[in-house]
Amino acid sequence: MTEQAKLAALLFPNSGRSIADYEALYPPRPLPAGAPVTRLAPSPTGFIHLGNLYGAFADERLAHQNGGLFFLRIEDTDEKRETAGAAEALIGALDYFGLRFDEGVTAGGETGAYGPYRQRRRAELYRDVARELTARGLAYPCFCTEDELGEIRASQEAAGANFGYYGLWARHRNLAPGEIERRVGRGEPFTLRWRAPAAAAAVTVQDGIRGRLVLPGNEQDIVLLKSNGIPTYHFAHVVDDHFMRTTHVLRGEEWLSSLPVHVQIFAALGWEHPFYCHTPLLLKAEAGGKRKLSKRKDPELGLDFYRREGYHPRAVREYLLTLLNSDYEEWRLGHPTAPMEEFPFSLARMGSSGALFDLQKLNDVSKNVLAALPPGETADFLRHWAGDWQPEAAAVWTAEREYLAAIVAIGRREANPRKDLVYGTQIFSFLRFFFDPLFTIEDALPDNVGATEARGLLAQYSARYDHAADKESWFAALKRLAAENGYAEKPRDYKKQPELYKGHVGDVSAVIRLALSGRKNSPDLWEVQQVMGEDRVRRRLEAMIQYVGQL
Ligand code: GLU
């Protein structure tokens, strides 16, 4: 047995499985040549990042548009950062936004032949690969304590050398076998380090988004296994994406700097590395420039935000497509009703220089998505959302289901449908006046209409109100009422000769609008009345007459 093989046997119990056994256990996938295998590999920290969804959506499109497969792996190696139920919450959130995985972790357990798909359950596999790396002289144990690492750093600082554990600074790189045996025998904790080649040559990698990258070769003896036997991201990435047969790794650009390490480990093991695609950061415009979205400052960075605020999942997905491929919007204009899945997503058209996230833009997309949805579906979506997040809305929307559907349908039959429904909380406050338990007078009478005047107008309007009148005759009657009371029938006339009138028809309708909606602005008044129904209209007019009487 070589010294290295002895060392491997000393450090790691033998499970009886070799890398070759794993190659057989996880054979290349039976997919057509060129079919991408992609994965989402989130860490269950409890905070679900918009970037997760952004990347996941690109992964999903890439796989499903090209006959491939998309799976979910949970990277739960960092127990300290993990929160209870986080993986389940993550799965729920991804599902909510319509992401469908073909295999991996699911709410009901794991599916697929390349698991386990939670890294903590893969400990034996990492250990077996680590043993073989050690036996091949590619890894070694390091017993350095935090204090010793601090000392190395201080000496490097004094010497003006690069930081890290490498070359001559790597104290335990060449420990004598006897010394290692003694330390292991004493139960000293150790990490397993990668034995980086001295003077590594620069690496060239073809990135799916950034094109050809030339990066400095890695000389750092990075940690592969922590002292508790848990792998670092680097090691787990190489082992998992190899044995899960991932073909395309889409991940954030923060991983670019460790790419040389990954390429190096893949090469040393004789494995082909996946096709890397480093996605740009999500940026936010701010006075004077752009900055990275921040967890602390920007609530919209967390996926919870969109559920809590009640964005339709389709709106979020569609918006993310506009961020992923800049020509999406153009495609959408040419294909206004096509399902977004028909858009030919392409990696090559993903920008590499930071995706500018803009809530206003999301709102615009959301308006269009809701305007295109059948009103019944919008109403169902809203009720669902309210059930989870907005009990006040849930109570009234559930009590009057049909009414909600009719409200949502206002102005939607026209060729140019109204686009004022954006997201749950906005819609709730926008529509609350329709529901008696939530109705209040929020705005004031027009400046030129006093309380007594308003009372008179309301009384006449109420007395003559004909719920069966169509829109035109209703409006003609309103103009008559205005004229009889000294208001111009047309705003234009009033503007020309204001001294002749008290105001114009718009002031009269404002009083009625205030009675019915409590506001200065509302959707089309005639439609509002039709949807409210005659009883409700009459009750509100009556209540307003009482109300202005007390002003
Ligand atoms: N767990 C890593 C992260 O959440 C995954 C990165 C990757 O996709 O490889 O950042």
mmCIF file of C-alpha atoms in Angstrom, residues 39-40 56 64 70-73 91 94-95 99-106:
data_model
loop_
_atom_site.group_PDB
_atom_site.id
_atom_site.type_symbol
_atom_site.label_atom_id
_atom_site.label_comp_id
_atom_site.label_asym_id
_atom_site.label_seq_id
_atom_site.Cartn_x
_atom_site.Cartn_y
_atom_site.Cartn_z
ATOM 1 C CA ARG A 39 -30.729 21.991 -11.540
ATOM 2 C CA LEU A 40 -31.669 24.481 -8.927
ATOM 3 C CA ALA A 56 -34.522 28.708 -11.743
ATOM 4 C CA HIS A 64 -37.799 21.967 -20.998
ATOM 5 C CA PHE A 70 -34.648 19.952 -14.450
ATOM 6 C CA PHE A 71 -34.169 18.853 -10.854
ATOM 7 C CA LEU A 72 -34.088 20.306 -7.364
ATOM 8 C CA ARG A 73 -31.214 19.676 -5.000
ATOM 9 C CA ILE A 91 -40.532 24.030 -2.434
ATOM 10 C CA LEU A 94 -41.219 27.547 -6.286
ATOM 11 C CA ASP A 95 -44.374 25.594 -6.905
ATOM 12 C CA LEU A 99 -41.773 25.939 -11.507
ATOM 13 C CA ARG A 100 -42.025 22.250 -12.232
ATOM 14 C CA PHE A 101 -39.170 19.944 -11.419
ATOM 15 C CA ASP A 102 -38.759 16.572 -13.055
ATOM 16 C CA GLU A 103 -36.918 15.072 -10.128
ATOM 17 C CA GLY A 104 -35.266 15.801 -6.827
ATOM 18 C CA VAL A 105 -36.703 16.950 -3.544
ATOM 19 C CA THR A 106 -40.467 17.383 -3.543
#
